[in-house]
Tab-separated table of C-alpha atoms and ligand atoms in Angstrom:
chain	number	residue	atom	x	y	z
A	387	MET	CA	21.066	-47.450	0.604
A	388	ALA	CA	22.475	-46.839	-2.865
A	389	ASP	CA	19.661	-48.936	-4.225
A	390	GLU	CA	17.026	-46.990	-2.426
A	391	LYS	CA	18.352	-43.831	-3.783
A	392	THR	CA	18.172	-44.822	-7.380
A	393	CYS	CA	14.735	-46.117	-6.628
A	394	SER	CA	13.512	-42.819	-5.188
A	395	THR	CA	14.809	-40.657	-8.027
A	396	GLY	CA	12.259	-42.334	-10.247
A	397	ARG	CA	9.360	-41.852	-7.801
A	398	ILE	CA	8.093	-38.432	-6.680
A	399	LEU	CA	4.769	-39.315	-5.124
A	400	ASP	CA	3.078	-42.397	-3.622
A	401	VAL	CA	-0.486	-42.278	-2.347
A	402	VAL	CA	-1.624	-45.319	-0.396
A	403	ASP	CA	-5.178	-46.005	0.647
A	404	LEU	CA	-6.089	-42.379	1.136
A	405	HIS	CA	-9.299	-41.545	2.849
A	406	LYS	CA	-10.986	-38.202	3.480
A	407	SER	CA	-14.169	-37.484	5.310
A	408	PHE	CA	-16.031	-34.179	5.996
A	409	GLY	CA	-17.915	-35.046	9.133
A	410	THR	CA	-19.699	-38.244	8.347
A	411	LEU	CA	-19.491	-37.747	4.564
A	412	GLU	CA	-16.688	-39.802	3.154
A	413	VAL	CA	-15.529	-38.107	-0.002
A	414	ILE	CA	-12.276	-40.025	-0.718
A	415	LYS	CA	-12.810	-43.686	-0.091
A	416	GLY	CA	-9.466	-45.335	-0.437
A	417	VAL	CA	-7.352	-43.926	-3.257
A	418	SER	CA	-3.896	-45.279	-4.188
A	419	PHE	CA	-1.653	-44.275	-7.032
A	420	GLY	CA	1.914	-43.268	-7.703
A	421	LEU	CA	3.717	-40.671	-9.833
A	422	ASP	CA	7.187	-40.692	-11.366
A	423	HIS	CA	9.348	-37.687	-11.934
A	424	LYS	CA	8.342	-35.786	-15.103
A	425	GLU	CA	5.128	-37.762	-15.298
A	426	ARG	CA	1.932	-35.893	-16.360
A	427	LEU	CA	-1.254	-37.206	-14.844
A	428	VAL	CA	-4.697	-36.012	-15.774
A	429	LEU	CA	-7.533	-36.563	-13.324
A	430	MET	CA	-11.092	-36.694	-14.607
A	431	GLY	CA	-14.489	-37.517	-13.229
A	432	PRO	CA	-17.981	-36.263	-12.650
A	433	SER	CA	-18.709	-33.258	-10.412
A	434	GLY	CA	-18.534	-34.217	-6.782
A	435	SER	CA	-16.450	-37.312	-7.367
A	436	GLY	CA	-13.721	-35.892	-5.138
A	437	LYS	CA	-11.004	-34.710	-7.617
A	438	SER	CA	-10.556	-31.318	-5.941
A	439	THR	CA	-10.442	-32.997	-2.443
A	440	LEU	CA	-7.870	-35.502	-3.518
A	441	VAL	CA	-5.662	-32.912	-5.057
A	442	ARG	CA	-6.003	-30.680	-2.018
A	443	CYS	CA	-5.014	-33.594	0.253
A	444	LEU	CA	-1.710	-33.950	-1.575
A	445	ASN	CA	-0.389	-30.613	-0.185
A	446	TRP	CA	-2.331	-30.836	3.046
A	447	ILE	CA	-4.631	-27.892	2.280
A	448	GLU	CA	-7.199	-30.563	3.291
A	449	PRO	CA	-5.605	-32.909	5.829
A	450	PRO	CA	-6.460	-36.488	4.817
A	451	THR	CA	-8.408	-38.573	7.268
A	452	SER	CA	-6.258	-41.626	6.875
A	453	GLY	CA	-3.767	-43.268	4.455
A	454	ARG	CA	-0.195	-42.573	3.512
A	455	ILE	CA	1.428	-39.972	1.248
A	456	VAL	CA	5.029	-40.317	0.418
A	457	PHE	CA	6.483	-37.329	-1.300
A	458	ASP	CA	10.018	-37.225	-2.636
A	459	GLY	CA	11.080	-40.112	-0.438
A	460	GLN	CA	9.619	-38.574	2.719
A	461	GLU	CA	6.430	-39.889	4.446
A	462	VAL	CA	4.175	-36.924	5.017
A	463	GLN	CA	2.489	-36.736	8.367
A	464	ALA	CA	0.766	-33.841	10.079
A	465	GLY	CA	3.263	-32.509	12.591
A	466	ALA	CA	5.910	-35.061	11.989
A	467	CYS	CA	6.982	-33.964	8.536
A	468	ASP	CA	6.981	-30.247	7.973
A	469	ILE	CA	3.780	-29.489	6.035
A	470	ARG	CA	5.168	-26.099	5.089
A	471	LYS	CA	8.227	-27.562	3.463
A	472	LEU	CA	5.953	-29.979	1.540
A	473	ARG	CA	3.929	-27.020	0.303
A	474	GLU	CA	7.012	-25.189	-0.805
A	475	ASP	CA	7.871	-28.146	-3.050
A	476	ILE	CA	4.367	-28.509	-4.404
A	477	GLY	CA	2.941	-25.783	-6.558
A	478	MET	CA	-0.872	-25.380	-6.733
A	479	VAL	CA	-3.069	-23.629	-9.303
A	480	PHE	CA	-6.700	-23.061	-8.330
A	481	GLN	CA	-9.852	-22.947	-10.360
A	482	GLN	CA	-10.653	-19.463	-9.059
A	483	PHE	CA	-7.039	-18.269	-9.577
A	484	ASN	CA	-6.752	-16.904	-6.024
A	485	VAL	CA	-4.267	-14.280	-7.120
A	486	PHE	CA	-3.641	-11.676	-4.511
A	487	PRO	CA	-5.750	-8.575	-5.482
A	488	HIS	CA	-3.849	-6.039	-3.417
A	489	LEU	CA	-0.581	-6.924	-5.172
A	490	THR	CA	0.709	-6.307	-8.660
A	491	ALA	CA	1.478	-9.266	-10.940
A	492	LEU	CA	5.162	-8.885	-10.130
A	493	GLN	CA	4.504	-8.741	-6.371
A	494	ASN	CA	2.225	-11.734	-6.614
A	495	VAL	CA	5.004	-13.826	-8.086
A	496	ALA	CA	7.842	-12.455	-5.983
A	497	LEU	CA	6.083	-12.646	-2.638
A	498	GLY	CA	6.481	-16.346	-2.014
A	499	PRO	CA	10.366	-16.427	-2.526
A	500	ILE	CA	10.722	-13.229	-0.520
A	501	VAL	CA	8.589	-14.309	2.440
A	502	VAL	CA	9.129	-18.133	2.530
A	503	LYS	CA	12.510	-18.593	0.956
A	504	LYS	CA	13.921	-15.363	2.382
A	505	LEU	CA	15.293	-14.310	-0.949
A	506	PRO	CA	16.480	-10.770	-1.332
A	507	ARG	CA	13.754	-8.586	-2.957
A	508	ALA	CA	15.807	-7.687	-5.973
A	509	ASP	CA	16.672	-11.212	-6.778
A	510	ALA	CA	13.107	-12.347	-6.277
A	511	GLU	CA	11.751	-9.606	-8.460
A	512	ALA	CA	14.251	-10.208	-11.262
A	513	GLU	CA	13.214	-13.853	-11.327
A	514	ALA	CA	9.529	-12.926	-11.170
A	515	ARG	CA	10.015	-10.780	-14.298
A	516	GLU	CA	11.472	-13.751	-16.080
A	517	LEU	CA	8.575	-15.972	-15.118
A	518	LEU	CA	5.999	-13.370	-16.131
A	519	ALA	CA	7.803	-13.166	-19.501
A	520	LYS	CA	7.640	-16.901	-19.709
A	521	VAL	CA	3.814	-16.919	-19.183
A	522	GLY	CA	3.565	-14.076	-21.744
A	523	LEU	CA	2.799	-11.274	-19.206
A	524	ALA	CA	6.010	-9.217	-19.099
A	525	HIS	CA	4.020	-6.235	-20.117
A	526	ARG	CA	1.557	-6.736	-17.234
A	527	ALA	CA	4.121	-6.878	-14.403
A	528	ASP	CA	2.870	-3.696	-12.720
A	529	HIS	CA	-0.835	-4.278	-13.155
A	530	LYS	CA	-3.110	-5.612	-10.431
A	531	PRO	CA	-5.346	-8.560	-10.837
A	532	GLY	CA	-8.439	-6.342	-10.959
A	533	GLN	CA	-7.262	-4.939	-14.297
A	534	MET	CA	-6.608	-8.338	-15.735
A	535	SER	CA	-8.636	-10.981	-17.637
A	536	GLY	CA	-9.194	-14.378	-16.209
A	537	GLY	CA	-6.678	-15.904	-18.469
A	538	GLU	CA	-4.054	-13.376	-17.432
A	539	GLN	CA	-4.798	-13.829	-13.752
A	540	GLN	CA	-4.467	-17.586	-14.088
A	541	ARG	CA	-1.078	-17.216	-15.862
A	542	VAL	CA	0.063	-14.945	-12.916
A	543	ALA	CA	-1.089	-17.664	-10.589
A	544	ILE	CA	0.986	-20.263	-12.509
A	545	ALA	CA	4.077	-17.964	-12.468
A	546	ARG	CA	3.471	-17.432	-8.731
A	547	ALA	CA	3.612	-21.212	-8.156
A	548	LEU	CA	6.652	-21.681	-10.363
A	549	ALA	CA	8.543	-19.002	-8.449
A	550	MET	CA	8.909	-21.475	-5.604
A	551	HIS	CA	10.604	-23.997	-7.976
A	552	PRO	CA	8.194	-26.753	-7.121
A	553	LYS	CA	9.003	-30.417	-7.758
A	554	LEU	CA	5.373	-31.090	-8.579
A	555	MET	CA	2.589	-28.820	-9.919
A	556	LEU	CA	-1.093	-29.393	-9.051
A	557	PHE	CA	-3.755	-27.800	-11.263
A	558	ASP	CA	-7.373	-27.959	-10.164
A	559	GLU	CA	-9.528	-27.173	-13.217
A	560	PRO	CA	-7.340	-24.283	-14.137
A	561	THR	CA	-9.478	-23.314	-17.137
A	562	SER	CA	-12.958	-23.886	-15.929
A	563	SER	CA	-13.566	-20.314	-14.809
A	564	ILE	CA	-12.027	-18.714	-17.821
A	565	ASP	CA	-13.735	-17.310	-20.949
A	566	VAL	CA	-13.603	-19.890	-23.783
A	567	GLU	CA	-11.548	-17.682	-26.021
A	568	LEU	CA	-8.910	-17.194	-23.313
A	569	ILE	CA	-8.503	-20.958	-22.331
A	570	ARG	CA	-5.917	-21.558	-25.030
A	571	GLU	CA	-3.456	-19.073	-23.692
A	572	VAL	CA	-3.445	-20.867	-20.318
A	573	LEU	CA	-3.285	-24.324	-21.796
A	574	ASP	CA	-0.329	-23.243	-23.978
A	575	VAL	CA	1.571	-22.271	-20.820
A	576	MET	CA	0.748	-25.654	-19.246
A	577	VAL	CA	1.912	-27.482	-22.375
A	578	LYS	CA	5.179	-25.550	-22.387
A	579	LEU	CA	5.722	-26.557	-18.740
A	580	ALA	CA	5.060	-30.176	-19.602
A	581	ASP	CA	7.518	-29.995	-22.428
A	582	GLU	CA	10.083	-28.641	-20.067
A	583	GLY	CA	9.714	-31.750	-17.930
A	584	MET	CA	7.558	-30.419	-15.140
A	585	THR	CA	5.840	-33.183	-13.059
A	586	MET	CA	2.167	-32.375	-12.954
A	587	ILE	CA	-1.191	-33.536	-11.872
A	588	VAL	CA	-4.020	-31.764	-13.751
A	589	VAL	CA	-7.742	-31.991	-12.964
A	590	THR	CA	-9.317	-31.013	-16.226
A	591	HIS	CA	-11.971	-31.856	-18.754
A	592	GLU	CA	-10.014	-30.485	-21.610
A	593	MET	CA	-9.725	-33.694	-23.723
A	594	GLY	CA	-7.451	-32.141	-26.291
A	595	PHE	CA	-4.933	-31.083	-23.564
A	596	ALA	CA	-5.109	-34.591	-21.983
A	597	LYS	CA	-4.498	-36.327	-25.197
A	598	GLU	CA	-1.588	-33.928	-25.968
A	599	VAL	CA	0.206	-33.923	-22.684
A	600	ALA	CA	-0.857	-36.742	-20.307
A	601	ASP	CA	1.154	-39.857	-19.755
A	602	ARG	CA	-1.710	-41.231	-17.806
A	603	VAL	CA	-5.361	-40.556	-17.114
A	604	ILE	CA	-7.126	-41.434	-13.923
A	605	PHE	CA	-10.865	-41.513	-13.895
A	606	MET	CA	-12.512	-41.027	-10.550
A	607	ASP	CA	-16.096	-41.555	-9.464
A	608	ARG	CA	-17.664	-41.270	-5.983
A	609	GLY	CA	-14.368	-41.059	-4.254
A	610	LEU	CA	-12.662	-44.038	-5.976
A	611	ILE	CA	-10.347	-44.512	-8.877
A	612	ILE	CA	-12.353	-46.547	-11.288
A	613	GLU	CA	-10.157	-46.502	-14.315
A	614	THR	CA	-6.658	-45.681	-15.224
A	615	GLY	CA	-4.531	-45.881	-18.370
A	616	THR	CA	-2.961	-43.888	-21.193
A	617	PRO	CA	-5.247	-41.261	-22.770
A	618	ALA	CA	-5.636	-43.561	-25.793
A	619	GLU	CA	-6.730	-46.446	-23.597
A	620	VAL	CA	-9.140	-44.461	-21.424
A	621	PHE	CA	-10.639	-42.228	-24.087
A	622	GLU	CA	-10.818	-44.768	-26.970
A	623	HIS	CA	-11.622	-47.926	-25.065
A	624	PRO	CA	-13.018	-47.152	-21.638
A	625	GLN	CA	-13.745	-50.314	-19.668
A	626	GLN	CA	-16.194	-48.954	-17.200
A	627	GLU	CA	-19.741	-47.958	-18.164
A	628	ARG	CA	-19.500	-44.852	-15.896
A	629	THR	CA	-16.398	-43.814	-17.787
A	630	GLN	CA	-18.140	-44.287	-21.072
A	631	ASN	CA	-21.165	-42.222	-19.909
A	632	PHE	CA	-18.968	-39.427	-18.673
A	633	LEU	CA	-16.889	-39.265	-21.791
A	634	SER	CA	-19.898	-39.212	-24.060
A	635	LYS	CA	-21.236	-36.167	-22.150
A	636	VAL	CA	-17.812	-34.377	-22.281
A	637	HIS	CA	-17.533	-35.040	-26.035
A	638	LEU	CA	-20.986	-33.598	-26.548
A	639	ALA	CA	-20.205	-30.503	-24.493
B	838	MET	CA	-41.880	28.064	20.306
B	839	ALA	CA	-39.448	29.799	18.037
B	840	ILE	CA	-35.804	29.067	17.588
B	841	ASP	CA	-33.783	31.871	19.002
B	842	PHE	CA	-30.858	32.014	16.612
B	843	ARG	CA	-29.484	35.111	18.284
B	844	LEU	CA	-29.136	33.185	21.522
B	845	ILE	CA	-27.393	30.251	19.617
B	846	TRP	CA	-25.039	32.731	17.993
B	847	GLU	CA	-24.274	34.516	21.254
B	848	LYS	CA	-23.589	31.300	23.036
B	849	LEU	CA	-21.699	29.702	20.147
B	850	PRO	CA	-18.193	30.035	21.612
B	851	PHE	CA	-19.415	28.392	24.786
B	852	LEU	CA	-21.049	25.541	22.826
B	853	LEU	CA	-17.988	25.144	20.619
B	854	GLY	CA	-15.944	24.753	23.753
B	855	GLY	CA	-18.207	21.752	24.628
B	856	ALA	CA	-17.900	20.513	21.043
B	857	TRP	CA	-14.078	20.541	21.417
B	858	THR	CA	-14.410	18.374	24.534
B	859	THR	CA	-16.719	16.023	22.501
B	860	PHE	CA	-14.364	15.902	19.527
B	861	SER	CA	-11.142	15.387	21.526
B	862	LEU	CA	-12.808	12.724	23.732
B	863	THR	CA	-14.045	10.999	20.520
B	864	CYS	CA	-10.593	11.007	18.955
B	865	VAL	CA	-8.690	9.794	22.011
B	866	SER	CA	-11.216	7.041	22.737
B	867	MET	CA	-11.211	6.057	18.976
B	868	VAL	CA	-7.481	5.615	18.805
B	869	PHE	CA	-7.400	3.378	21.835
B	870	ALA	CA	-10.508	1.531	20.733
B	871	THR	CA	-9.053	0.867	17.302
B	872	VAL	CA	-5.759	-0.457	18.589
B	873	ALA	CA	-7.557	-2.594	21.192
B	874	GLY	CA	-10.224	-3.659	18.868
B	875	LEU	CA	-7.731	-4.882	16.317
B	876	ILE	CA	-5.838	-6.845	19.086
B	877	VAL	CA	-9.081	-8.284	20.510
B	878	GLY	CA	-10.363	-9.191	17.122
B	879	LEU	CA	-7.149	-10.964	16.101
B	880	LEU	CA	-7.067	-12.815	19.431
B	881	ASN	CA	-10.621	-13.792	19.010
B	882	MET	CA	-10.031	-15.231	15.488
B	883	PHE	CA	-6.532	-16.695	15.772
B	884	GLY	CA	-5.646	-16.779	19.459
B	885	GLY	CA	-6.726	-20.269	20.083
B	886	ARG	CA	-9.417	-21.677	22.274
B	887	VAL	CA	-8.816	-20.013	25.675
B	888	LEU	CA	-8.091	-16.463	24.348
B	889	GLY	CA	-10.862	-16.932	21.725
B	890	THR	CA	-13.349	-17.630	24.539
B	891	ILE	CA	-12.196	-14.782	26.794
B	892	THR	CA	-12.431	-12.327	23.998
B	893	ARG	CA	-15.765	-13.514	22.898
B	894	VAL	CA	-17.113	-13.140	26.482
B	895	TYR	CA	-15.838	-9.535	26.537
B	896	ILE	CA	-17.267	-8.745	23.232
B	897	GLU	CA	-20.713	-10.107	23.986
B	898	ALA	CA	-20.693	-8.581	27.504
B	899	VAL	CA	-20.004	-5.171	26.218
B	900	ARG	CA	-22.386	-5.478	23.243
B	901	GLY	CA	-25.117	-6.604	25.546
B	902	THR	CA	-24.887	-3.759	28.029
B	903	PRO	CA	-25.415	0.104	27.752
B	904	ALA	CA	-22.317	2.038	27.270
B	905	LEU	CA	-23.589	4.378	29.972
B	906	LEU	CA	-23.394	1.602	32.481
B	907	LEU	CA	-19.619	1.244	31.857
B	908	ILE	CA	-19.123	4.940	32.175
B	909	LEU	CA	-20.890	5.035	35.512
B	910	ILE	CA	-19.003	1.991	36.751
B	911	VAL	CA	-15.583	3.422	35.847
B	912	TYR	CA	-16.399	6.918	37.292
B	913	TYR	CA	-18.312	6.090	40.359
B	914	ALA	CA	-17.588	2.540	41.319
B	915	LEU	CA	-13.967	2.038	40.532
B	916	PRO	CA	-12.825	4.674	42.947
B	917	ARG	CA	-14.115	2.425	45.790
B	918	PHE	CA	-11.487	-0.062	44.721
B	919	GLY	CA	-8.791	2.550	44.761
B	920	LEU	CA	-8.890	3.261	40.985
B	921	ASN	CA	-9.508	7.002	40.660
B	922	PHE	CA	-9.953	8.447	37.248
B	923	PRO	CA	-10.476	12.130	36.487
B	924	GLN	CA	-13.483	12.751	34.321
B	925	PHE	CA	-11.830	12.875	30.922
B	926	PRO	CA	-9.737	9.672	31.283
B	927	ALA	CA	-12.675	7.915	32.995
B	928	ALA	CA	-14.877	8.658	29.955
B	929	ALA	CA	-12.152	7.843	27.423
B	930	VAL	CA	-11.437	4.513	29.103
B	931	SER	CA	-15.067	3.493	29.235
B	932	LEU	CA	-15.819	4.530	25.675
B	933	ALA	CA	-12.658	2.806	24.382
B	934	VAL	CA	-13.529	-0.433	26.257
B	935	CYS	CA	-17.013	-0.339	24.665
B	936	TYR	CA	-15.824	0.575	21.205
B	937	ALA	CA	-12.969	-1.912	21.140
B	938	ALA	CA	-15.614	-4.577	21.338
B	939	TYR	CA	-17.531	-3.179	18.386
B	940	ILE	CA	-14.401	-2.571	16.373
B	941	ALA	CA	-13.189	-6.132	17.099
B	942	GLU	CA	-16.340	-7.247	15.416
B	943	VAL	CA	-15.721	-4.950	12.488
B	944	PHE	CA	-12.270	-6.487	12.014
B	945	ARG	CA	-13.652	-9.966	12.345
B	946	SER	CA	-16.304	-9.511	9.679
B	947	ALA	CA	-13.750	-7.881	7.385
B	948	VAL	CA	-11.322	-10.816	7.754
B	949	GLU	CA	-14.192	-13.281	7.197
B	950	SER	CA	-15.287	-11.498	4.026
B	951	ILE	CA	-11.965	-12.373	2.424
B	952	PRO	CA	-12.337	-15.533	0.379
B	953	MET	CA	-10.787	-18.777	1.819
B	954	GLY	CA	-8.962	-19.134	-1.444
B	955	GLN	CA	-6.654	-16.293	-0.381
B	956	THR	CA	-5.447	-18.133	2.659
B	957	GLU	CA	-5.194	-21.434	0.701
B	958	ALA	CA	-3.098	-19.742	-1.996
B	959	ALA	CA	-0.800	-18.316	0.761
B	960	TYR	CA	-0.568	-21.752	2.460
B	961	SER	CA	0.129	-23.433	-0.874
B	962	LEU	CA	3.219	-21.266	-1.205
B	963	GLY	CA	4.510	-22.581	2.097
B	964	MET	CA	3.474	-19.553	4.198
B	965	SER	CA	2.767	-19.907	7.827
B	966	ARG	CA	-0.455	-18.724	9.353
B	967	LEU	CA	1.207	-15.584	10.678
B	968	GLN	CA	2.791	-14.825	7.287
B	969	SER	CA	-0.493	-15.309	5.461
B	970	LEU	CA	-2.114	-12.900	7.919
B	971	ARG	CA	0.709	-10.339	7.643
B	972	TYR	CA	1.073	-10.339	3.902
B	973	ILE	CA	-2.205	-11.547	2.437
B	974	ILE	CA	-5.238	-11.161	4.823
B	975	LEU	CA	-4.502	-8.005	6.876
B	976	PRO	CA	-3.521	-5.801	3.942
B	977	GLN	CA	-6.800	-6.725	2.258
B	978	THR	CA	-8.685	-6.257	5.500
B	979	PHE	CA	-7.473	-2.717	6.051
B	980	ARG	CA	-9.161	-1.508	2.953
B	981	ARG	CA	-12.519	-3.074	3.764
B	982	VAL	CA	-12.324	-1.909	7.341
B	983	LEU	CA	-12.146	1.844	6.702
B	984	PRO	CA	-15.779	2.563	5.898
B	985	PRO	CA	-17.266	0.650	8.808
B	986	LEU	CA	-14.605	2.239	11.060
B	987	ALA	CA	-15.617	5.697	9.886
B	988	ASN	CA	-19.216	4.793	10.828
B	989	GLU	CA	-18.108	3.748	14.280
B	990	PHE	CA	-16.336	7.095	14.604
B	991	ALA	CA	-19.620	8.905	13.833
B	992	ALA	CA	-21.410	6.712	16.292
B	993	LEU	CA	-18.861	7.431	18.900
B	994	ILE	CA	-19.263	11.179	18.394
B	995	LYS	CA	-22.929	10.780	19.353
B	996	ASP	CA	-22.208	8.335	22.165
B	997	THR	CA	-19.838	10.731	23.903
B	998	SER	CA	-23.001	12.718	24.852
B	999	LEU	CA	-23.394	10.026	27.614
B	1000	VAL	CA	-20.645	11.705	29.635
B	1001	ALA	CA	-23.150	14.337	30.516
B	1002	PHE	CA	-24.149	11.742	33.226
B	1003	ILE	CA	-20.820	12.294	34.906
B	1004	SER	CA	-21.124	16.041	34.458
B	1005	MET	CA	-18.454	16.429	31.834
B	1006	GLU	CA	-18.907	19.703	29.956
B	1007	ASP	CA	-19.306	18.223	26.549
B	1008	LEU	CA	-21.492	19.796	23.737
B	1009	LEU	CA	-24.802	18.325	25.027
B	1010	PHE	CA	-24.058	19.159	28.691
B	1011	ARG	CA	-23.184	22.798	27.794
B	1012	SER	CA	-26.238	23.236	25.722
B	1013	LYS	CA	-28.294	22.190	28.812
B	1014	MET	CA	-26.388	24.646	30.832
B	1015	VAL	CA	-27.446	27.371	28.522
B	1016	SER	CA	-30.996	26.230	28.705
B	1017	ALA	CA	-30.956	26.264	32.458
B	1018	ALA	CA	-29.514	29.785	32.586
B	1019	THR	CA	-31.885	31.242	29.895
B	1020	TYR	CA	-35.055	29.147	30.480
B	1021	ASP	CA	-34.945	28.479	26.676
B	1022	TYR	CA	-35.104	24.704	26.551
B	1023	PHE	CA	-35.229	24.429	22.821
B	1024	SER	CA	-32.833	26.767	21.026
B	1025	PRO	CA	-29.642	25.649	22.677
B	1026	LEU	CA	-30.548	22.037	21.973
B	1027	VAL	CA	-31.065	22.940	18.273
B	1028	GLY	CA	-27.697	24.547	18.284
B	1029	ALA	CA	-26.126	21.432	19.651
B	1030	ALA	CA	-27.862	19.288	17.101
B	1031	LEU	CA	-26.504	21.498	14.293
B	1032	ILE	CA	-22.949	21.244	15.702
B	1033	TYR	CA	-23.239	17.492	16.043
B	1034	LEU	CA	-24.353	17.248	12.358
B	1035	VAL	CA	-21.445	19.375	11.248
B	1036	MET	CA	-19.193	16.755	12.860
B	1037	THR	CA	-20.959	13.565	11.870
B	1038	LEU	CA	-22.347	14.225	8.413
B	1039	PRO	CA	-18.943	14.741	6.507
B	1040	ILE	CA	-17.663	11.498	8.190
B	1041	MET	CA	-20.650	9.463	7.146
B	1042	GLN	CA	-20.319	10.898	3.662
B	1043	TRP	CA	-16.687	10.069	3.485
B	1044	SER	CA	-17.488	6.522	4.655
B	1045	ARG	CA	-20.015	6.083	1.920
B	1046	SER	CA	-17.641	7.242	-0.791
B	1047	LEU	CA	-14.969	4.896	0.542
B	1048	GLU	CA	-17.448	2.048	0.334
B	1049	LYS	CA	-18.017	2.798	-3.308
B	1050	LYS	CA	-14.297	2.742	-3.954
B	1051	VAL	CA	-13.771	-0.663	-2.248
B	1052	ASP	CA	-16.503	-2.208	-4.481
C	334	ATP	N1	-15.094	-28.439	2.926
C	334	ATP	C1	-16.083	-29.308	2.575
C	334	ATP	N2	-16.964	-29.583	3.528
C	334	ATP	C2	-17.889	-30.593	3.307
C	334	ATP	N3	-18.059	-31.236	2.155
C	334	ATP	C3	-17.233	-30.963	1.160
C	334	ATP	C4	-16.093	-29.994	1.326
C	334	ATP	N4	-15.449	-30.001	0.222
C	334	ATP	C5	-16.025	-30.828	-0.609
C	334	ATP	N5	-17.010	-31.454	-0.105
C	334	ATP	C6	-17.868	-32.440	-0.700
C	334	ATP	O1	-17.104	-33.489	-1.150
C	334	ATP	C7	-17.513	-34.030	-2.403
C	334	ATP	C8	-16.485	-33.997	-3.399
C	334	ATP	O2	-16.160	-32.648	-3.717
C	334	ATP	P1	-14.943	-32.168	-4.640
C	334	ATP	O3	-14.978	-30.719	-4.679
C	334	ATP	O4	-13.659	-32.876	-4.240
C	334	ATP	O5	-15.491	-32.814	-5.989
C	334	ATP	P2	-14.868	-32.517	-7.559
C	334	ATP	O6	-14.715	-33.834	-8.134
C	334	ATP	O7	-13.694	-31.592	-7.387
C	334	ATP	O8	-16.121	-31.865	-8.139
C	334	ATP	P3	-16.206	-30.680	-9.250
C	334	ATP	O9	-15.931	-31.244	-10.641
C	334	ATP	O10	-17.573	-30.071	-9.089
C	334	ATP	O11	-15.155	-29.630	-8.860
C	334	ATP	C9	-18.720	-33.079	-2.765
C	334	ATP	O12	-19.901	-33.907	-2.454
C	334	ATP	C10	-18.584	-32.020	-1.900
C	334	ATP	O13	-19.887	-31.426	-1.564
C	335	MG	MG1	-13.346	-29.628	-8.096
């Protein structure tokens, strides 16, 4: 038992032979990988290769068709394991922000702890203020998303996810819908998180961010992992032709 | 054929009495229809298979038949089964049953107009379905639902004129009573039309201004 425990402190996530189909269309065709505590994984690949689907399977927003997911020492199964508990422990940041437009920034961040963790409102809001300060939005606490830029909305979304104290953060192209000049402010927040030791999986085509932050890069194509390694390995010496093709296009862009 | 405004003016109190019946019937029916419509709409969307089917059958049945039919059934047919309604409750019940179906559809399309990402964000925080409805979806729905609800209200004002078929003295019925008594088959109807417009136009205007605000 003691052995298992020391083992599981290193590992946060194991994905084994994951498949996902939409009807007859198989989108994830058997993906396996693991993730250690504090590890930063960047996921890349061409459009339609299944990056979003894979990430969404991890917190069961898309239920996988088959395969195993072991999170924090617990095998995740629909019904058997409590999916909601899993989602409390996994933060998610979406390409389209998906902030709640009827709530202020502060309420956006405080709502999860109040509703899900049953935290007293005052405590939740106090912490929400700290989190907003951390993402550089202390002055925007009482504004609604409609009055904010994309970069600000995405930072609210990050604070909202952090408020649940997740053990793992998922980012699905967090900067793809943001004006170029505002991308940096979002990436800076993510770098700060990484520096603090947050475990994260990030789908992104931001090469600079990947090189700076990622411990490992996974390259996906057509529902399969076709290459994996450190940023230096994958970016400087890609083994697969499809990786090379993709990287040359991203470099040009 | 000239419009006899003096006649309209003379009979105005009588017509306004009918308008009061029209208006109070509309309000009572609307309150019940809105509450029932919200419940039916939610059951239809989130009530599971059986309740979903039952509510769908109800909605389609009501939408596919004239409102007048329901009024006649409630007022003339139900008493044979021992269910006796006086005029006003009979009319209110029938109109509420009708409009609950329409309003259920109003709620459904409002909920469906909210992006899936909102629900997904709520789920990703660990919220249950009920919590995501309560805190994320419904509050956003209520804003979007006001303009179409106001339109339903205006439509209901007009549809209450169907109660003339069960001899309720609403605005339309009273204007016909005036016609019958004075042999003027035009002016009282014009009077009624003007009073209907006074009730419906401001509501439709309000609905339009709300719509602009939502966008
Ligand atoms: N809900 C769905 N129903 C049916 N097909 C879907 C659904 N979601 C995704 N797909 C399909 O699955 C495939 C993979 O999509 P996915 O969004 O995971 O790719 P991606 O790698 O994230 O692409 P992008 O870079 O464009 O975001 C695509 O062919 C897409 O059309
Ligand atoms: Mg994607």
